[in-house]
Short mmCIF file of C-alpha atoms and ligand atoms in Angstrom, two decimals:
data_model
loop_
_atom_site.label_atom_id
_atom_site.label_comp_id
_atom_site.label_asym_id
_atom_site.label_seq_id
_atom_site.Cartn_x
_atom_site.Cartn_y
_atom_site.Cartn_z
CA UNK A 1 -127.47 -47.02 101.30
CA UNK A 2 -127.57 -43.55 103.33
CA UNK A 3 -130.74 -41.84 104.51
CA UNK A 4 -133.12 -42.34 107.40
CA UNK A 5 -135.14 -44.83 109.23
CA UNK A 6 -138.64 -44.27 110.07
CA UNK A 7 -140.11 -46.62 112.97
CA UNK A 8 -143.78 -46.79 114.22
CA UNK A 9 -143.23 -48.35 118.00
CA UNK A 10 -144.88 -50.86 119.84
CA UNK A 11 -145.48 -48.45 122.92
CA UNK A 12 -143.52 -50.68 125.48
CA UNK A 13 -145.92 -54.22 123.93
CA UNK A 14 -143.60 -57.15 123.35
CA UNK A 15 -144.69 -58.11 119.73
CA UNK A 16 -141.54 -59.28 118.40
CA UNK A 17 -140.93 -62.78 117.74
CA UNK A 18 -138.75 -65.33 115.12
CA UNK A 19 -134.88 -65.71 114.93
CA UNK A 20 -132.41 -63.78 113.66
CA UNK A 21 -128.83 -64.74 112.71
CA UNK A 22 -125.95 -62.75 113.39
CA UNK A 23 -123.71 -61.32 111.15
CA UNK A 24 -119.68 -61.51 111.40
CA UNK A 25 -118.20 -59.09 113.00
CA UNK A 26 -116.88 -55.86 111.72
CA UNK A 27 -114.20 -55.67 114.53
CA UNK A 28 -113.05 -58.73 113.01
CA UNK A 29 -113.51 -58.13 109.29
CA UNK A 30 -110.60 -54.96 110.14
CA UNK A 31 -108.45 -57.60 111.31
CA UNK A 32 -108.86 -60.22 108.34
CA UNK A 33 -108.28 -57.10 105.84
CA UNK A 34 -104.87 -56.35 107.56
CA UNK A 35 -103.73 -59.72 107.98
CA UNK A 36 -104.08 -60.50 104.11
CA UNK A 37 -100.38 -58.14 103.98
CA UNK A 38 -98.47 -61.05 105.97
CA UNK A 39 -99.32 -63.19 103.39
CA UNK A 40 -97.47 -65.02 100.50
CA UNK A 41 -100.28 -65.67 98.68
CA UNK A 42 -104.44 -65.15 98.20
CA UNK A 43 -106.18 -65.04 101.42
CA UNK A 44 -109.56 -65.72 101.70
CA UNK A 45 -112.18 -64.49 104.17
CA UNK A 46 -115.51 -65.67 104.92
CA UNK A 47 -118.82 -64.70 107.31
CA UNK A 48 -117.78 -60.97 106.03
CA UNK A 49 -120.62 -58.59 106.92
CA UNK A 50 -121.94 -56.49 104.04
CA UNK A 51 -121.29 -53.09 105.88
CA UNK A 52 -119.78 -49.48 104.97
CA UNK A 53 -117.34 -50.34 107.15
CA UNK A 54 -116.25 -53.35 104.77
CA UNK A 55 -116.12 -51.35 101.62
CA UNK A 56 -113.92 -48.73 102.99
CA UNK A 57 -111.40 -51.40 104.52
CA UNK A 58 -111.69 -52.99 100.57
CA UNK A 59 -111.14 -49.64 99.10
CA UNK A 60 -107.93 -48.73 101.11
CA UNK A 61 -106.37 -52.69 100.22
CA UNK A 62 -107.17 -51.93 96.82
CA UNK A 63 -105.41 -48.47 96.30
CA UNK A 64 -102.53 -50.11 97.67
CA UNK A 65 -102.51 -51.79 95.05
CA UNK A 66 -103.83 -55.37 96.56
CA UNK A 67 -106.26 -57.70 95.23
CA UNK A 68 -109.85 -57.56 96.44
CA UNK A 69 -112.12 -59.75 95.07
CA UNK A 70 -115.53 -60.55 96.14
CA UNK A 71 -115.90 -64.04 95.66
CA UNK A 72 -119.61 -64.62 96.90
CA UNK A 73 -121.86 -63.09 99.09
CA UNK A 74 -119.84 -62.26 102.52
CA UNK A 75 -116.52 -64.05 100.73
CA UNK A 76 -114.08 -62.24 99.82
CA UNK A 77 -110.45 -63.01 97.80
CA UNK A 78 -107.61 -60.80 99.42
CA UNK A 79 -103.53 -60.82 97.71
CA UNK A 80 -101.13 -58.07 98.54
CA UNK A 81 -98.45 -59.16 96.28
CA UNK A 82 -98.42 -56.42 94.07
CA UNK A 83 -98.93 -53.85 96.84
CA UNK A 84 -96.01 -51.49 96.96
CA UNK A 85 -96.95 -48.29 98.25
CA UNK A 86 -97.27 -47.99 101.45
CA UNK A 87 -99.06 -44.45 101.88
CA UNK A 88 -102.85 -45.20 102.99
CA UNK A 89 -104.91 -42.50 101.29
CA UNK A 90 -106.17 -39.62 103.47
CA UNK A 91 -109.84 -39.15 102.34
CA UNK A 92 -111.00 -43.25 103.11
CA UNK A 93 -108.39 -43.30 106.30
CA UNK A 94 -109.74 -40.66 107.80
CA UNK A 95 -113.55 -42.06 107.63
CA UNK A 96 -112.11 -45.66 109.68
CA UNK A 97 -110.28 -45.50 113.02
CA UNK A 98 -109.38 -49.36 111.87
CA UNK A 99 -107.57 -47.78 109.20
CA UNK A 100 -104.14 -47.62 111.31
CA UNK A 101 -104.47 -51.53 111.38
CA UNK A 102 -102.86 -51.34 107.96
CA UNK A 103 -99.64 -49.71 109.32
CA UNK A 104 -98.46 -52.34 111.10
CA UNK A 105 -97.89 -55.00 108.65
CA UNK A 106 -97.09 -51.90 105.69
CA UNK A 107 -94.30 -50.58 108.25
CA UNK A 108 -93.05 -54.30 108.79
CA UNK A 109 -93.07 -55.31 105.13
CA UNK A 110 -91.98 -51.81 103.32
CA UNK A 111 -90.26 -50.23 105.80
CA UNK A 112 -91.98 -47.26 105.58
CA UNK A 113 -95.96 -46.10 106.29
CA UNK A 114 -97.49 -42.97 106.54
CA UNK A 115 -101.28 -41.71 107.03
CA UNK A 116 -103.07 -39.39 108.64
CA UNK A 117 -104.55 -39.28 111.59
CA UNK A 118 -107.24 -42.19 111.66
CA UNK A 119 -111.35 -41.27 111.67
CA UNK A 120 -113.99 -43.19 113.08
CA UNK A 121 -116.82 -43.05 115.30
CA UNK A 122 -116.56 -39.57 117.37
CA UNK A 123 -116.77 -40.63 121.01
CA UNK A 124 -113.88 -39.67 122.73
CA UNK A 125 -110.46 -38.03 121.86
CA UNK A 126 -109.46 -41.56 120.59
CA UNK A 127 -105.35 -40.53 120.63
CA UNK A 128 -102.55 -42.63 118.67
CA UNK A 129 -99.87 -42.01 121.09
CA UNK A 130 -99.54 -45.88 121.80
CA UNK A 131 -99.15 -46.33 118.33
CA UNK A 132 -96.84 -43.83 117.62
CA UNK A 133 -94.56 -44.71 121.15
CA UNK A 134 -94.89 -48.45 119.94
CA UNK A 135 -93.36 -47.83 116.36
CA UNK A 136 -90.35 -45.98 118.08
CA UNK A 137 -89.69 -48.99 120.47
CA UNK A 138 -89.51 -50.68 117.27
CA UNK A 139 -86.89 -48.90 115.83
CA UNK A 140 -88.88 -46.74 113.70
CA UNK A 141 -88.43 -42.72 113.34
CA UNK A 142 -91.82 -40.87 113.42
CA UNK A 143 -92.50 -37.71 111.77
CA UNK A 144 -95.66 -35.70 111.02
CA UNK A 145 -96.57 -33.00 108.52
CA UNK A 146 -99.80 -30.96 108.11
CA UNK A 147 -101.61 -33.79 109.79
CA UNK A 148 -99.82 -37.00 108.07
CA UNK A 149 -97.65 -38.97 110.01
CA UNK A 150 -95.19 -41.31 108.19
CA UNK A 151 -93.21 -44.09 109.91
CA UNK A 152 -89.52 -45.12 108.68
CA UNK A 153 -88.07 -48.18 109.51
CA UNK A 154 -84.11 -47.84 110.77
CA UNK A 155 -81.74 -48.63 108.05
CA UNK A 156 -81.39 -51.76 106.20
CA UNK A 157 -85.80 -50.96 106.40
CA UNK A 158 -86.42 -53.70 109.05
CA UNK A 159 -88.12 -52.85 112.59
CA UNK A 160 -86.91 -54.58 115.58
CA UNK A 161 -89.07 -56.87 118.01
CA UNK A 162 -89.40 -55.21 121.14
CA UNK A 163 -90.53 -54.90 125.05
CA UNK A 164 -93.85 -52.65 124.21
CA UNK A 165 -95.92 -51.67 127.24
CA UNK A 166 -99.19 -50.28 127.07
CA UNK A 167 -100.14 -47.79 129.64
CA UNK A 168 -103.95 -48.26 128.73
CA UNK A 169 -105.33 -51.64 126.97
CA UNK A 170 -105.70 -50.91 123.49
CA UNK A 171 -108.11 -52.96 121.28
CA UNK A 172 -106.60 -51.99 117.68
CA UNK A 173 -103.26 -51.25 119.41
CA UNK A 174 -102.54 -54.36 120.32
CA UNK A 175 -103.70 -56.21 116.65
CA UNK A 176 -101.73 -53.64 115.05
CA UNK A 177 -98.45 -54.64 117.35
CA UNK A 178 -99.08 -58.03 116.96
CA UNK A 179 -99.30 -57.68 113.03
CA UNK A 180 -96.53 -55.84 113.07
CA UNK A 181 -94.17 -57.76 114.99
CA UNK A 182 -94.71 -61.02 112.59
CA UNK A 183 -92.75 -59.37 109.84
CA UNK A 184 -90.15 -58.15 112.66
CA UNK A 185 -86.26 -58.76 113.22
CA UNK A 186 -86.91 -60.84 116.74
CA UNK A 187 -89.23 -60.91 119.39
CA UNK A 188 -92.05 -58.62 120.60
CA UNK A 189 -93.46 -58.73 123.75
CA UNK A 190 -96.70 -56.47 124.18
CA UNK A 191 -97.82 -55.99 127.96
CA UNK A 192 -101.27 -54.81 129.21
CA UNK A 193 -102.30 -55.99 125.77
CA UNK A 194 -105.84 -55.83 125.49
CA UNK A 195 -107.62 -59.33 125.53
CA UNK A 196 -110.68 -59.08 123.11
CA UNK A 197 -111.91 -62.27 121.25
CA UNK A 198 -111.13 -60.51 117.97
CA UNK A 199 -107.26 -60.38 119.35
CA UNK A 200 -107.09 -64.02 120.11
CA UNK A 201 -108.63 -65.02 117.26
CA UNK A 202 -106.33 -63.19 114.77
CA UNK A 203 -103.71 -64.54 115.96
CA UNK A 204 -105.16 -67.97 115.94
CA UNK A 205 -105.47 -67.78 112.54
CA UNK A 206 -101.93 -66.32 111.83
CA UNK A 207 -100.57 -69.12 114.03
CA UNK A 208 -102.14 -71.56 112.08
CA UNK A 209 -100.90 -69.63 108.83
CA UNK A 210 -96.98 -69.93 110.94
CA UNK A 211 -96.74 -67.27 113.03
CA UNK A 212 -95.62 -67.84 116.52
CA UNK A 213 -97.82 -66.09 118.73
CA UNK A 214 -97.80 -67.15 122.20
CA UNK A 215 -100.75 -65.66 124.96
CA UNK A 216 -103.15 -63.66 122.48
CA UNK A 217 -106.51 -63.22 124.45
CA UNK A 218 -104.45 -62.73 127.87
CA UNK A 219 -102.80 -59.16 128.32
CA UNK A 220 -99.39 -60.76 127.71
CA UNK A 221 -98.47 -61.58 124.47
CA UNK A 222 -95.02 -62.52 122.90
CA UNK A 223 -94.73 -62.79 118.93
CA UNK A 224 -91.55 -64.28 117.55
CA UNK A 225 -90.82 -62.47 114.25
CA UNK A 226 -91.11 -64.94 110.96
CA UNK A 227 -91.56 -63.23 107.83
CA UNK A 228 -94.56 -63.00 105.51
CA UNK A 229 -96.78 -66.08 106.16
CA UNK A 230 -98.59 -68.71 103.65
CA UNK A 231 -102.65 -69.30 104.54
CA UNK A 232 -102.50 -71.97 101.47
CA UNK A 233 -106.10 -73.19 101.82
CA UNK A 234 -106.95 -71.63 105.26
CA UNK A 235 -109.97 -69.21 105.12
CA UNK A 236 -110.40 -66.46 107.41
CA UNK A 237 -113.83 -67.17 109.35
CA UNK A 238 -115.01 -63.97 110.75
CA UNK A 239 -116.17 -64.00 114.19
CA UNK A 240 -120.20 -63.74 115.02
CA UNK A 241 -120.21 -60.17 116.18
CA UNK A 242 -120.91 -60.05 119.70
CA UNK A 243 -122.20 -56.60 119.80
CA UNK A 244 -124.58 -57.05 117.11
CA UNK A 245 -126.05 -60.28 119.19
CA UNK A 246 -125.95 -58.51 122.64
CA UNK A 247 -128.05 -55.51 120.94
CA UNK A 248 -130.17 -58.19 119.97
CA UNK A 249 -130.93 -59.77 123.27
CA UNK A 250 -131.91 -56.11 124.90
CA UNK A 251 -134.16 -55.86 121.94
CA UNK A 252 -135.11 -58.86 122.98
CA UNK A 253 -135.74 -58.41 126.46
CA UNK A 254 -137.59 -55.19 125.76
CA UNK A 255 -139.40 -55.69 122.72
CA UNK A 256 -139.79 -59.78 122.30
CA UNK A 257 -142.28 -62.74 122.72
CA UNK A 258 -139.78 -64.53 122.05
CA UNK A 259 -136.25 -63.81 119.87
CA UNK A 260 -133.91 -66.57 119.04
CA UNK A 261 -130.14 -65.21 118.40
CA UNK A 262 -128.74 -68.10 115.64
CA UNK A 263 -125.15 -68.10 115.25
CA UNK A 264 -123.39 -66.38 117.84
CA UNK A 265 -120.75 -67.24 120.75
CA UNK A 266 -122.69 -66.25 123.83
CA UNK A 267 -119.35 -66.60 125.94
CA UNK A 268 -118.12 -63.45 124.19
CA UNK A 269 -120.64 -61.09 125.52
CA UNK A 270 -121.34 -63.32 129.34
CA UNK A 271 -121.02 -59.69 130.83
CA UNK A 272 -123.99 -58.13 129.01
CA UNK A 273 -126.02 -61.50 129.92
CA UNK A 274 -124.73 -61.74 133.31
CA UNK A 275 -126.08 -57.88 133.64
CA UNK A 276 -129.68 -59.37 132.25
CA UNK A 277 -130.25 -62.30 134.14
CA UNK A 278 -129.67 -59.74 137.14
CA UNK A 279 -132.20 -57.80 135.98
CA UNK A 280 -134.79 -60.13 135.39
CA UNK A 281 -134.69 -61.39 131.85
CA UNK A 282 -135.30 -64.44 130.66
CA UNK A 283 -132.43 -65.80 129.16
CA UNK A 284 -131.63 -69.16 127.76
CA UNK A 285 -127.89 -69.21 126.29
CA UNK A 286 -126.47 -72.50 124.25
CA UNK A 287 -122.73 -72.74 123.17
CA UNK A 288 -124.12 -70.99 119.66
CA UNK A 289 -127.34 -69.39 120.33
CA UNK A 290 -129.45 -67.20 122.73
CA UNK A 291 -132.75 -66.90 123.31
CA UNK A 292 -134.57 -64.47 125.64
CA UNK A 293 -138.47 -64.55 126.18
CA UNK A 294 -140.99 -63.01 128.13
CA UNK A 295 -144.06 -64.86 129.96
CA UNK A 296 -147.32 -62.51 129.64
CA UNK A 297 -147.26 -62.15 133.23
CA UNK A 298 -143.54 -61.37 133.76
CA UNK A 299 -142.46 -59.03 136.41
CA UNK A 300 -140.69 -55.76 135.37
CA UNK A 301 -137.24 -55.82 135.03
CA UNK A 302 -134.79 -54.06 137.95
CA UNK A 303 -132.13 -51.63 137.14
CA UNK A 304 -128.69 -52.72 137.63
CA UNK A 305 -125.68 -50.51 137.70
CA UNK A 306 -123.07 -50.89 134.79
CA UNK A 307 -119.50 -50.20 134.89
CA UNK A 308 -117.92 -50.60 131.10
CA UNK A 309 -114.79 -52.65 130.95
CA UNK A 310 -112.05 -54.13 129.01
CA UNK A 311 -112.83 -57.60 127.74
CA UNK A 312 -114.31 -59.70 129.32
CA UNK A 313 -116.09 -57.09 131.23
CA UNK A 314 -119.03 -54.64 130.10
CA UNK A 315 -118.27 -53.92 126.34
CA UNK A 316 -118.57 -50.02 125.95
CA UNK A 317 -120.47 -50.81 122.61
CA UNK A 318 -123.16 -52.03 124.03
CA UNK A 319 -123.37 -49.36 126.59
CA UNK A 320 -126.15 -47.37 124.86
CA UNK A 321 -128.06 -50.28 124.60
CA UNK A 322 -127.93 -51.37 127.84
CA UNK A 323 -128.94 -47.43 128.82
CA UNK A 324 -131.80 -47.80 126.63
CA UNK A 325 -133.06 -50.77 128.45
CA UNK A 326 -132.46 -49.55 131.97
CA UNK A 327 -134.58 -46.89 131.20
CA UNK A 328 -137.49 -49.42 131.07
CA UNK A 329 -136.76 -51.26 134.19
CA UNK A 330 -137.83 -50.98 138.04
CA UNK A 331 -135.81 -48.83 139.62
CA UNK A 332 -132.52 -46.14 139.72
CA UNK A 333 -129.31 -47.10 137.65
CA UNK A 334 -125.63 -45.61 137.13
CA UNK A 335 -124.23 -46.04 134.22
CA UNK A 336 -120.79 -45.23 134.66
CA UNK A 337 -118.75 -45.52 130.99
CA UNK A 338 -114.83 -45.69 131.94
CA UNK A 339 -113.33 -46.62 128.12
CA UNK A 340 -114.19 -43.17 126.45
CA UNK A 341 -114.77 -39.48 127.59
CA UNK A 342 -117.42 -38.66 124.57
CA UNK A 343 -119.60 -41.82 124.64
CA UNK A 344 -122.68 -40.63 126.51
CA UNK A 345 -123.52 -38.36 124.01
CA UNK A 346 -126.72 -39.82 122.82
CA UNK A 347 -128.11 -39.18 126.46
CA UNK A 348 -129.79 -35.56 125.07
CA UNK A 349 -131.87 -37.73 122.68
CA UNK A 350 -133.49 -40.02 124.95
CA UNK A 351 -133.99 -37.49 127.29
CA UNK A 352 -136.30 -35.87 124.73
CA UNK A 353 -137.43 -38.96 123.70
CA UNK A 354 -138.99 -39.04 127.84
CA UNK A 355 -136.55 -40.85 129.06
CA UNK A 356 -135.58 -39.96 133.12
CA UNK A 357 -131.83 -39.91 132.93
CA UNK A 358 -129.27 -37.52 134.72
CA UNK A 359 -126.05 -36.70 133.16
CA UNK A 360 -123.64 -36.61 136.31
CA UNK A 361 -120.41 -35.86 134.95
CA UNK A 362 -118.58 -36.84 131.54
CA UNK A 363 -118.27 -40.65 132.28
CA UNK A 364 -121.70 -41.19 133.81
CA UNK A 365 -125.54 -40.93 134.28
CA UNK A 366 -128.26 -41.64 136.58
CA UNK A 367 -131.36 -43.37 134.83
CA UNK A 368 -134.24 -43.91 136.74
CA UNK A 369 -136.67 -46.57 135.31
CA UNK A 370 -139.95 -47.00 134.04
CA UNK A 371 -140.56 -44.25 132.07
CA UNK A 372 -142.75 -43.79 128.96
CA UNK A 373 -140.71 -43.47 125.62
CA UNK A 374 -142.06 -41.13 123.07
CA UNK A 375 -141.43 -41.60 119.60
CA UNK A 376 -139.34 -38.64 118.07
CA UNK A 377 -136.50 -37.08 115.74
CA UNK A 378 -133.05 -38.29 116.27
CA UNK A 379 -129.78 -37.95 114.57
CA UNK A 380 -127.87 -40.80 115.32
CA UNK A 381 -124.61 -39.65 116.84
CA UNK A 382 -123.02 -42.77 116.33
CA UNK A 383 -122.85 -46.41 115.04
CA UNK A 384 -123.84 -48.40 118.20
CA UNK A 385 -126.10 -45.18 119.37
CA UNK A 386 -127.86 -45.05 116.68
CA UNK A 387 -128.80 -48.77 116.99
CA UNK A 388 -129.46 -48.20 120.57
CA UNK A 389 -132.09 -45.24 119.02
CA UNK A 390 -133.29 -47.96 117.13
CA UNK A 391 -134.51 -50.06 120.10
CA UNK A 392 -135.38 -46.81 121.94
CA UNK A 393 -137.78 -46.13 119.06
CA UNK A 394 -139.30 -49.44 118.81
CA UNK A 395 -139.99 -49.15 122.45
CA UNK A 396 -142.08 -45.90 122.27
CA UNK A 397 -144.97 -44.86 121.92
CA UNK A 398 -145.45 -43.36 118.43
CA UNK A 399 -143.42 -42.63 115.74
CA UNK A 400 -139.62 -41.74 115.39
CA UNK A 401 -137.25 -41.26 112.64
CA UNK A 402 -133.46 -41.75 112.67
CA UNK A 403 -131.11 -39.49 110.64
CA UNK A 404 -128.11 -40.86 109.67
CA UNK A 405 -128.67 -44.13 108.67
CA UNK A 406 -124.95 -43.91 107.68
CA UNK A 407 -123.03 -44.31 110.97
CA UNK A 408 -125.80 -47.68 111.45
CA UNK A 409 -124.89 -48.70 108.11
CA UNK A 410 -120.88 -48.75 108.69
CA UNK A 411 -121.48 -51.73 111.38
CA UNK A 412 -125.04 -53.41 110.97
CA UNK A 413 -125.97 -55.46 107.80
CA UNK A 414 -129.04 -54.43 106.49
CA UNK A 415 -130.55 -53.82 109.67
CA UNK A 416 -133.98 -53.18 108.42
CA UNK A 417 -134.77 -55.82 106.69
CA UNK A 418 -133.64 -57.98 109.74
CA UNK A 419 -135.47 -56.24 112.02
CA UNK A 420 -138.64 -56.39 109.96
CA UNK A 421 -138.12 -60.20 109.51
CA UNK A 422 -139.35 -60.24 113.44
CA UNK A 423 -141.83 -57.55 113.50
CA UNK A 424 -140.86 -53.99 113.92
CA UNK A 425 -142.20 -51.53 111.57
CA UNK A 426 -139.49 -50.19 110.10
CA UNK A 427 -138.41 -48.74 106.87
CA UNK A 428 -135.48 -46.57 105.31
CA UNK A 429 -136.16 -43.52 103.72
CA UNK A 430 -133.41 -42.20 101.06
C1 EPZ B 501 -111.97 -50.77 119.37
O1 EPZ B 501 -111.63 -49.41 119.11
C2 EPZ B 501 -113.26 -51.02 118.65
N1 EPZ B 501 -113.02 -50.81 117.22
C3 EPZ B 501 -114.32 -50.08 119.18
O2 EPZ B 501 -115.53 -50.33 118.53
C4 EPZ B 501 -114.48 -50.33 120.68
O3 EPZ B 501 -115.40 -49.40 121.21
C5 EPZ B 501 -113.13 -50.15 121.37
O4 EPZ B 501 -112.14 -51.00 120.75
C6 EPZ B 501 -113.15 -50.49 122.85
O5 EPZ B 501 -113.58 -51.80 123.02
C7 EPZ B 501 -112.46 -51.78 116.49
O6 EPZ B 501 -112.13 -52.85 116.96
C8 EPZ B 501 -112.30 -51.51 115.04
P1 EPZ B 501 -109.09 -48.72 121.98
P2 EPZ B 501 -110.17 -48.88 119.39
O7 EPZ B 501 -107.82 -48.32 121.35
O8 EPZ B 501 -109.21 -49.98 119.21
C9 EPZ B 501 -107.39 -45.02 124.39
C10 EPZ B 501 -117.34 -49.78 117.16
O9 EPZ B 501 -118.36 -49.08 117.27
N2 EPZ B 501 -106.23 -44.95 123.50
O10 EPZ B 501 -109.20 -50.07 122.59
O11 EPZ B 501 -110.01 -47.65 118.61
C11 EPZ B 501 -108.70 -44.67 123.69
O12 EPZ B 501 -108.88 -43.28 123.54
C12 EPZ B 501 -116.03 -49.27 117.70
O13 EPZ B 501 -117.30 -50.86 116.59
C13 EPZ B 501 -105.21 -44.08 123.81
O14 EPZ B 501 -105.26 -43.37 124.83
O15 EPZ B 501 -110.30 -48.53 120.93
C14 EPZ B 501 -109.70 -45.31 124.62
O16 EPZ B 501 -109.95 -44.44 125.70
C15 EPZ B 501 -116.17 -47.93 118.34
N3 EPZ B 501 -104.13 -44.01 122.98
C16 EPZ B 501 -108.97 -46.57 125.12
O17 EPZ B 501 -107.57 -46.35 124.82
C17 EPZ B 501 -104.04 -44.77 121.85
O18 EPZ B 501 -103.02 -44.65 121.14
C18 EPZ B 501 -109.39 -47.86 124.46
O19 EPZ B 501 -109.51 -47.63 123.05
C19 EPZ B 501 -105.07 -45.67 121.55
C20 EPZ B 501 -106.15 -45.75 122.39
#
């Protein structure tokens, strides 16, 4: 499904209404994928969201020669046991940063792993030098030729648990480390781990598969090396994804009657709702659901200042978003992103688009509120930008068309049709 989305927009009216139910979460889906080479046997994985993102994780299992079956619709049947290369192929690695996820366990388990630099999203340099350091303090000897790097174990092809220090809180760093060290001679210890609720979660799930992960979701974590695991009848759950449902809620806020957010875990994005309620939205949030509203006679919201974080704080992806909707509240805002150098990229777009916002320097912008959005051309520079266009568009007045469906498509399940379901005039154009 590639193309374009064309969107007539509700000029700044807040038409929307209905529920919509969240979709696992791709950050997640990475980790499920990687985990099924520490097991014994088939590993299944549920809540899986249909994205691009999914197929190309499925596609790099399977030319390793693993097992990928899917089972139903979001199920899927992972089992490594006749994998035996460990070489992850260039052309689908290089289209998914969550690619090097694979490395760990294929370095652990083969003693050897070699790809090339991972893809992704462009918004930043996006480096591997934690990975690579991390692999040496494992034992491992690093080497890299005409762009592929390949990891050895030392002889008698077992890495060593080890002291591993990040010197910047690394999301896929830290699953990858914690992957890796299961198969590992000894103990790991990773500081200034990163504390997502993808982390924690993956290794509540090896845990209860008989790893021994101690501290996962705080930035210390220790992993006592076991060998392959057994998940027996244990299915993977993906997670809600908490990006998907906080993109929701500013669409929400902007665009709504009234929008009920089914099955999601509010407590994993309290930072973007935290940021809402200060600005004036309406938002009521359960243990599993979120909904926001508007009165007809609701004030206009006030701009807030956001400062992205690590976990728990302001998620970077839902930075353009929340840019999106502080250029329809009451007032001046600084959006300061601290995560990645290249992430404010989309700015250009809304600018044209009429939006009042002044680039400062590489890591932040000045929007003033309460301008009128015009609907226009854009070419979506990335996934959660281009869903932030999205919003932008059904905000304006007039019509817009997205390019590059694509990037939307690697992390958002069907996004039209879910949008349509609750009254935005959307459509995708091959
Ligand atoms: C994960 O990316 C997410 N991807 C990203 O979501 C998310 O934006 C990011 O974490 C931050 O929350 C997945 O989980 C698959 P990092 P990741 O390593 O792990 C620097 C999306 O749209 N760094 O936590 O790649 C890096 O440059 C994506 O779903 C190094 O310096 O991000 C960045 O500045 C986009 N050296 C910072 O750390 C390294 O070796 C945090 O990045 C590794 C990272």
């Amino acid at each position: 499904m590639k193309g374009e989305f064309y969107i007539i927009g509700n000029s700044g009216e807040k038409t929307l209404s209905g529920k919509v139910v969240i979709s696992g979460a791709k950050n997640d889906m990475v980790n499920a994928f990687a985990a099924s080479l520490l097991m014994k046997g088939d590993l299944f994985v549920r809540n899986v969201p249909d994205v691009s993102d999914t197929e190309a994780m499925a596609a790099l299992l399977s030319s390793l020669g693993g097992s990928v079956k899917r089972t139903a619709t979001h199920e899927y049947k992972l089992n490594t046991g006749a994998c035996a290369g460990s070489n992850l192929r260039g052309d689908i690695a290089k289209s998914i940063r969550a690619s090097i996820l694979y490395a760990g366990p294929l370095l652990a388990r083969f003693g050897l792993v070699s790809f090339p630099f991972p893809g992704g999203c462009v918004i930043g340099k996006r480096p591997i030098d934690l990975f690579i350091s991390g692999f040496m303090k494992m034992g491992a000897r690093v080497s890299e030729k005409d762009g592929i790097f390949s990891i050895r174990a030392p002889r008698g092809g077992k890495i060593r648990g080890a002291s591993i220090f990040f010197k910047r809180q690394s999301v896929t760093a830290t699953e990858t480390f914690m992957l890796a060290a299961v198969c590992a001679d000894g103990t790991t210890v990773i500081k200034n781990a990163a504390c997502e609720p993808e982390i924690a979660h993956l290794a509540e799930f090896l845990n209860s598969c008989g790893a021994r992960i101690k501290g996962a979701g705080t930035s210390m974590i220790e992993i006592a090396g076991t060998g392959l695991l057994s998940a027996g009848k244990k299915i993977y759950d993906i997670l809600p994804d908490r990006v998907e449902a906080g993109s929701f809620a500013i669409l929400g806020a902007l665009a709504a009657r009234s929008l009920t957010i089914e099955r999601c875990i509010p407590a994993h994005f309290e930072a973007l709702i935290e940021a809402l309620i200060e600005a004036g939205v309406d938002i009521k949030a359960g243990e599993n659901t979120l909904v926001v509203r508007n009165s007809k006679r609701g004030r206009p919201f006030r701009a807030v200042d956001v400062k992205t974080h690590e976990y728990p704080g302001f998620a970077t992806d839902l930075q353009a978003p929340m840019a999106v909707f502080l250029t329809q509240a009451e007032g001046e805002a600084i959006v300061f992103e601290t995560i990645f150098e290249g992430r404010l990229g989309y700015v250009g777009e809304l600018i044209r688009m009429g939006a009042d916002i002044l680039p400062l320097d590489q890591h932040r912008i000045q929007i003033k509120g309460g301008a009128e959005l015009k609907g226009r051309e854009v070419e979506s520079p990335d996934l959660r930008a281009g869903l932030a266009y999205i919003i932008a568009a059904i905000v304006a007045k007039g019509d817009s068309v997205v390019h590059n469906a694509h990037y939307i498509d690697r992390g958002y399940e069907r996004i039209e049709e879910r949008l349509r379901a609750i009254g935005v005039k959307i459509e995708r154009k091959p």
